[in-house]
Amino acid sequence: MTTPLVLDPAEAAARLPELTVVDVRTPGEHAAGHLPGALNIPLDRIRTALPELRRAAERGELLLVCASGARSDTARKLLAEADVPAASLAGGTGAWAGEGRELHRPVACDTRARWSMERQVRLTAGAAVLLGLLLALFVHPAFQILSAGIAGGLVVSAVTDTCGMAALLGRLPHNRPRPADLAATLAALRSG
């Protein structure tokens, strides 16, 4: 069967047993709730995992998942450039849960932050805007540029459906997979 570019949640649910599901969100987002059986390979690690993903695609179809579908579509395009067929889940885990499907939430013994990337971006953007306004009020009016820059970045983010701040926050230690976790995920992909 030819891999479609996008599967809606109903199609994905019907085909879930035959798909290799790869969640491209951060480990904290993945741990907060993911599709049953989803393996976690953050978007910025997709190229590192390319050999294992290629082998998995040869055994069956890949379904890439994120919160809204934007990151998984980016991952799908990266894989397509490497001739690895994959589909993206339309609307991501938000659409999946929105249709009443359960997200797997393992019992966590991991104490890392479980904030979604969207929540981390809102906190960071809000804190930067507030800091810019306070510095402009108490130090020098030129600090208004900080608040204006964040506002402009949010507009660009909405128009382009990308988020530079999320990319930066994704590099923080609490959003990174532990080397052992990533190695175990890649081993699981190798073994099928």
mmCIF file of C-alpha atoms in Angstrom:
data_model
loop_
_atom_site.group_PDB
_atom_site.id
_atom_site.type_symbol
_atom_site.label_atom_id
_atom_site.label_comp_id
_atom_site.label_asym_id
_atom_site.label_seq_id
_atom_site.Cartn_x
_atom_site.Cartn_y
_atom_site.Cartn_z
ATOM 1 C CA MET A 1 0.000 0.000 0.000
ATOM 2 C CA THR A 2 1.230 3.498 -0.822
ATOM 3 C CA THR A 3 1.746 5.628 2.265
ATOM 4 C CA PRO A 4 -0.593 8.640 2.274
ATOM 5 C CA LEU A 5 0.848 11.972 3.362
ATOM 6 C CA VAL A 6 -1.691 12.476 6.140
ATOM 7 C CA LEU A 7 -4.004 10.170 8.094
ATOM 8 C CA ASP A 8 -6.945 11.541 10.010
ATOM 9 C CA PRO A 9 -7.478 10.190 13.539
ATOM 10 C CA ALA A 10 -10.207 7.739 12.456
ATOM 11 C CA GLU A 11 -7.986 6.253 9.719
ATOM 12 C CA ALA A 12 -5.044 6.066 12.101
ATOM 13 C CA ALA A 13 -7.123 4.384 14.811
ATOM 14 C CA ALA A 14 -8.396 1.769 12.370
ATOM 15 C CA ARG A 15 -4.869 1.007 11.171
ATOM 16 C CA LEU A 16 -2.987 1.466 14.462
ATOM 17 C CA PRO A 17 -1.963 -2.199 14.873
ATOM 18 C CA GLU A 18 -0.197 -2.203 11.488
ATOM 19 C CA LEU A 19 1.563 1.159 11.918
ATOM 20 C CA THR A 20 4.858 2.046 13.566
ATOM 21 C CA VAL A 21 3.950 5.235 15.437
ATOM 22 C CA VAL A 22 6.739 7.742 16.082
ATOM 23 C CA ASP A 23 6.010 10.698 18.362
ATOM 24 C CA VAL A 24 8.275 13.609 17.383
ATOM 25 C CA ARG A 25 7.486 15.754 20.443
ATOM 26 C CA THR A 26 9.797 16.289 23.387
ATOM 27 C CA PRO A 27 10.125 13.500 25.964
ATOM 28 C CA GLY A 28 8.088 15.501 28.487
ATOM 29 C CA GLU A 29 5.241 15.985 26.010
ATOM 30 C CA HIS A 30 5.388 12.314 25.024
ATOM 31 C CA ALA A 31 5.265 11.209 28.658
ATOM 32 C CA ALA A 32 2.277 13.475 29.333
ATOM 33 C CA GLY A 33 0.200 11.483 26.846
ATOM 34 C CA HIS A 34 0.790 9.727 23.528
ATOM 35 C CA LEU A 35 -0.844 7.333 21.093
ATOM 36 C CA PRO A 36 -0.715 3.718 22.244
ATOM 37 C CA GLY A 37 2.591 2.126 21.302
ATOM 38 C CA ALA A 38 4.172 5.381 20.107
ATOM 39 C CA LEU A 39 7.956 5.538 20.174
ATOM 40 C CA ASN A 40 9.506 8.887 21.068
ATOM 41 C CA ILE A 41 12.068 10.380 18.688
ATOM 42 C CA PRO A 42 12.065 14.191 19.015
ATOM 43 C CA LEU A 43 11.975 16.130 15.755
ATOM 44 C CA ASP A 44 15.573 17.293 16.060
ATOM 45 C CA ARG A 45 16.715 13.651 16.391
ATOM 46 C CA ILE A 46 14.946 12.396 13.246
ATOM 47 C CA ARG A 47 18.103 12.605 11.114
ATOM 48 C CA THR A 48 20.041 10.665 13.777
ATOM 49 C CA ALA A 49 17.398 7.932 13.700
ATOM 50 C CA LEU A 50 17.210 7.793 9.898
ATOM 51 C CA PRO A 51 18.747 4.294 9.497
ATOM 52 C CA GLU A 52 16.346 2.778 12.021
ATOM 53 C CA LEU A 53 13.366 4.665 10.583
ATOM 54 C CA ARG A 54 14.288 3.469 7.069
ATOM 55 C CA ARG A 55 14.342 -0.157 8.287
ATOM 56 C CA ALA A 56 11.036 0.310 10.117
ATOM 57 C CA ALA A 57 9.455 1.775 6.959
ATOM 58 C CA GLU A 58 10.626 -1.257 4.992
ATOM 59 C CA ARG A 59 8.755 -3.518 7.450
ATOM 60 C CA GLY A 60 5.558 -1.444 7.495
ATOM 61 C CA GLU A 61 4.150 2.043 7.409
ATOM 62 C CA LEU A 62 5.326 4.872 9.660
ATOM 63 C CA LEU A 63 2.929 7.317 11.293
ATOM 64 C CA LEU A 64 4.488 10.489 12.685
ATOM 65 C CA VAL A 65 2.697 12.279 15.500
ATOM 66 C CA CYS A 66 3.033 15.569 17.391
ATOM 67 C CA ALA A 67 0.647 17.845 19.281
ATOM 68 C CA SER A 68 -0.976 19.583 16.302
ATOM 69 C CA GLY A 69 0.463 17.999 13.156
ATOM 70 C CA ALA A 70 2.993 20.741 12.331
ATOM 71 C CA ARG A 71 6.125 19.059 13.719
ATOM 72 C CA SER A 72 5.098 15.635 12.422
ATOM 73 C CA ASP A 73 4.582 17.111 8.948
ATOM 74 C CA THR A 74 8.069 18.654 9.153
ATOM 75 C CA ALA A 75 9.449 15.240 10.151
ATOM 76 C CA ARG A 76 7.527 13.606 7.286
ATOM 77 C CA LYS A 77 9.142 16.023 4.823
ATOM 78 C CA LEU A 78 12.607 15.315 6.261
ATOM 79 C CA LEU A 79 12.019 11.599 5.841
ATOM 80 C CA ALA A 80 10.652 12.098 2.308
ATOM 81 C CA GLU A 81 13.894 13.882 1.370
ATOM 82 C CA ALA A 82 15.684 10.690 2.438
ATOM 83 C CA ASP A 83 13.191 8.511 0.479
ATOM 84 C CA VAL A 84 11.607 7.160 3.650
ATOM 85 C CA PRO A 85 7.814 7.071 3.278
ATOM 86 C CA ALA A 86 5.765 8.177 6.278
ATOM 87 C CA ALA A 87 2.409 9.715 7.079
ATOM 88 C CA SER A 88 1.577 12.466 9.548
ATOM 89 C CA LEU A 89 -1.415 12.387 11.912
ATOM 90 C CA ALA A 90 -3.731 15.252 10.950
ATOM 91 C CA GLY A 91 -4.281 17.475 13.965
ATOM 92 C CA GLY A 92 -1.861 15.469 16.107
ATOM 93 C CA THR A 93 -2.630 14.211 19.592
ATOM 94 C CA GLY A 94 -5.038 17.128 20.047
ATOM 95 C CA ALA A 95 -7.281 15.824 17.249
ATOM 96 C CA TRP A 96 -6.836 12.237 18.449
ATOM 97 C CA ALA A 97 -8.017 13.099 21.970
ATOM 98 C CA GLY A 98 -10.623 15.509 20.588
ATOM 99 C CA GLU A 99 -12.340 12.559 18.916
ATOM 100 C CA GLY A 100 -12.544 10.761 22.249
ATOM 101 C CA ARG A 101 -9.571 8.465 21.774
ATOM 102 C CA GLU A 102 -7.370 7.785 24.764
ATOM 103 C CA LEU A 103 -3.796 8.903 25.105
ATOM 104 C CA HIS A 104 -1.462 6.521 26.886
ATOM 105 C CA ARG A 105 -0.074 8.040 30.073
ATOM 106 C CA PRO A 106 2.444 5.730 31.682
ATOM 107 C CA VAL A 107 2.947 5.687 35.407
ATOM 108 C CA ALA A 108 5.747 8.177 35.727
ATOM 109 C CA CYS A 109 8.712 7.624 37.953
ATOM 110 C CA ASP A 110 10.523 10.314 35.984
ATOM 111 C CA THR A 111 10.484 13.657 37.770
ATOM 112 C CA ARG A 112 11.227 15.812 34.704
ATOM 113 C CA ALA A 113 8.786 18.571 33.838
ATOM 114 C CA ARG A 114 5.635 17.426 32.066
ATOM 115 C CA TRP A 115 4.650 20.758 30.590
ATOM 116 C CA SER A 116 3.596 20.716 26.962
ATOM 117 C CA MET A 117 5.752 22.686 24.560
ATOM 118 C CA GLU A 118 2.858 25.083 23.976
ATOM 119 C CA ARG A 119 2.678 25.804 27.717
ATOM 120 C CA GLN A 120 6.451 26.317 27.903
ATOM 121 C CA VAL A 121 6.284 28.761 24.965
ATOM 122 C CA ARG A 122 3.412 30.706 26.572
ATOM 123 C CA LEU A 123 5.322 30.991 29.852
ATOM 124 C CA THR A 124 8.558 32.068 28.155
ATOM 125 C CA ALA A 125 6.885 34.554 25.804
ATOM 126 C CA GLY A 126 4.764 36.050 28.588
ATOM 127 C CA ALA A 127 7.743 36.350 30.931
ATOM 128 C CA ALA A 128 9.857 38.005 28.204
ATOM 129 C CA VAL A 129 7.094 40.508 27.361
ATOM 130 C CA LEU A 130 6.582 41.318 31.050
ATOM 131 C CA LEU A 131 10.342 41.674 31.589
ATOM 132 C CA GLY A 132 10.615 44.016 28.592
ATOM 133 C CA LEU A 133 7.785 46.181 29.890
ATOM 134 C CA LEU A 134 9.190 46.326 33.437
ATOM 135 C CA LEU A 135 12.684 47.149 32.189
ATOM 136 C CA ALA A 136 11.229 49.844 29.909
ATOM 137 C CA LEU A 137 9.342 51.324 32.849
ATOM 138 C CA PHE A 138 12.139 51.209 35.434
ATOM 139 C CA VAL A 139 15.396 51.202 33.463
ATOM 140 C CA HIS A 140 15.111 52.621 29.948
ATOM 141 C CA PRO A 141 12.278 52.939 27.401
ATOM 142 C CA ALA A 142 14.378 51.164 24.753
ATOM 143 C CA PHE A 143 13.618 47.850 26.502
ATOM 144 C CA GLN A 144 10.164 48.038 24.868
ATOM 145 C CA ILE A 145 11.944 46.527 21.872
ATOM 146 C CA LEU A 146 12.126 43.208 23.742
ATOM 147 C CA SER A 147 8.335 43.090 24.130
ATOM 148 C CA ALA A 148 7.815 44.193 20.524
ATOM 149 C CA GLY A 149 10.244 41.529 19.308
ATOM 150 C CA ILE A 150 8.403 38.775 21.167
ATOM 151 C CA ALA A 151 5.054 40.015 19.808
ATOM 152 C CA GLY A 152 6.468 40.056 16.285
ATOM 153 C CA GLY A 153 7.845 36.545 16.749
ATOM 154 C CA LEU A 154 4.440 35.290 17.868
ATOM 155 C CA VAL A 155 2.815 36.802 14.762
ATOM 156 C CA VAL A 156 5.409 35.184 12.473
ATOM 157 C CA SER A 157 4.933 31.909 14.341
ATOM 158 C CA ALA A 158 1.181 31.984 13.761
ATOM 159 C CA VAL A 159 1.443 32.968 10.086
ATOM 160 C CA THR A 160 4.124 30.374 9.224
ATOM 161 C CA ASP A 161 2.894 27.644 11.610
ATOM 162 C CA THR A 162 6.432 27.295 12.945
ATOM 163 C CA CYS A 163 7.875 28.254 16.290
ATOM 164 C CA GLY A 164 11.483 29.251 16.784
ATOM 165 C CA MET A 165 10.966 29.604 20.521
ATOM 166 C CA ALA A 166 9.706 26.004 20.716
ATOM 167 C CA ALA A 167 12.780 24.877 18.786
ATOM 168 C CA LEU A 168 15.015 26.642 21.298
ATOM 169 C CA LEU A 169 13.087 25.380 24.319
ATOM 170 C CA GLY A 170 13.220 21.860 22.896
ATOM 171 C CA ARG A 171 16.989 21.951 23.400
ATOM 172 C CA LEU A 172 16.728 22.468 27.168
ATOM 173 C CA PRO A 173 17.803 19.469 29.263
ATOM 174 C CA HIS A 174 14.314 18.674 30.582
ATOM 175 C CA ASN A 175 13.038 18.478 26.991
ATOM 176 C CA ARG A 176 15.839 16.220 25.750
ATOM 177 C CA PRO A 177 15.666 12.449 25.736
ATOM 178 C CA ARG A 178 18.165 10.799 27.973
ATOM 179 C CA PRO A 179 20.775 9.016 25.851
ATOM 180 C CA ALA A 180 19.652 5.661 27.248
ATOM 181 C CA ASP A 181 15.998 6.428 26.394
ATOM 182 C CA LEU A 182 16.827 7.351 22.797
ATOM 183 C CA ALA A 183 19.105 4.316 22.444
ATOM 184 C CA ALA A 184 16.310 2.047 23.713
ATOM 185 C CA THR A 185 13.836 3.595 21.260
ATOM 186 C CA LEU A 186 16.231 3.126 18.348
ATOM 187 C CA ALA A 187 16.880 -0.481 19.436
ATOM 188 C CA ALA A 188 13.122 -1.092 19.502
ATOM 189 C CA LEU A 189 12.873 0.247 15.944
ATOM 190 C CA ARG A 190 15.756 -1.979 14.806
ATOM 191 C CA SER A 191 14.213 -5.102 16.271
ATOM 192 C CA GLY A 192 10.763 -4.356 14.889
#
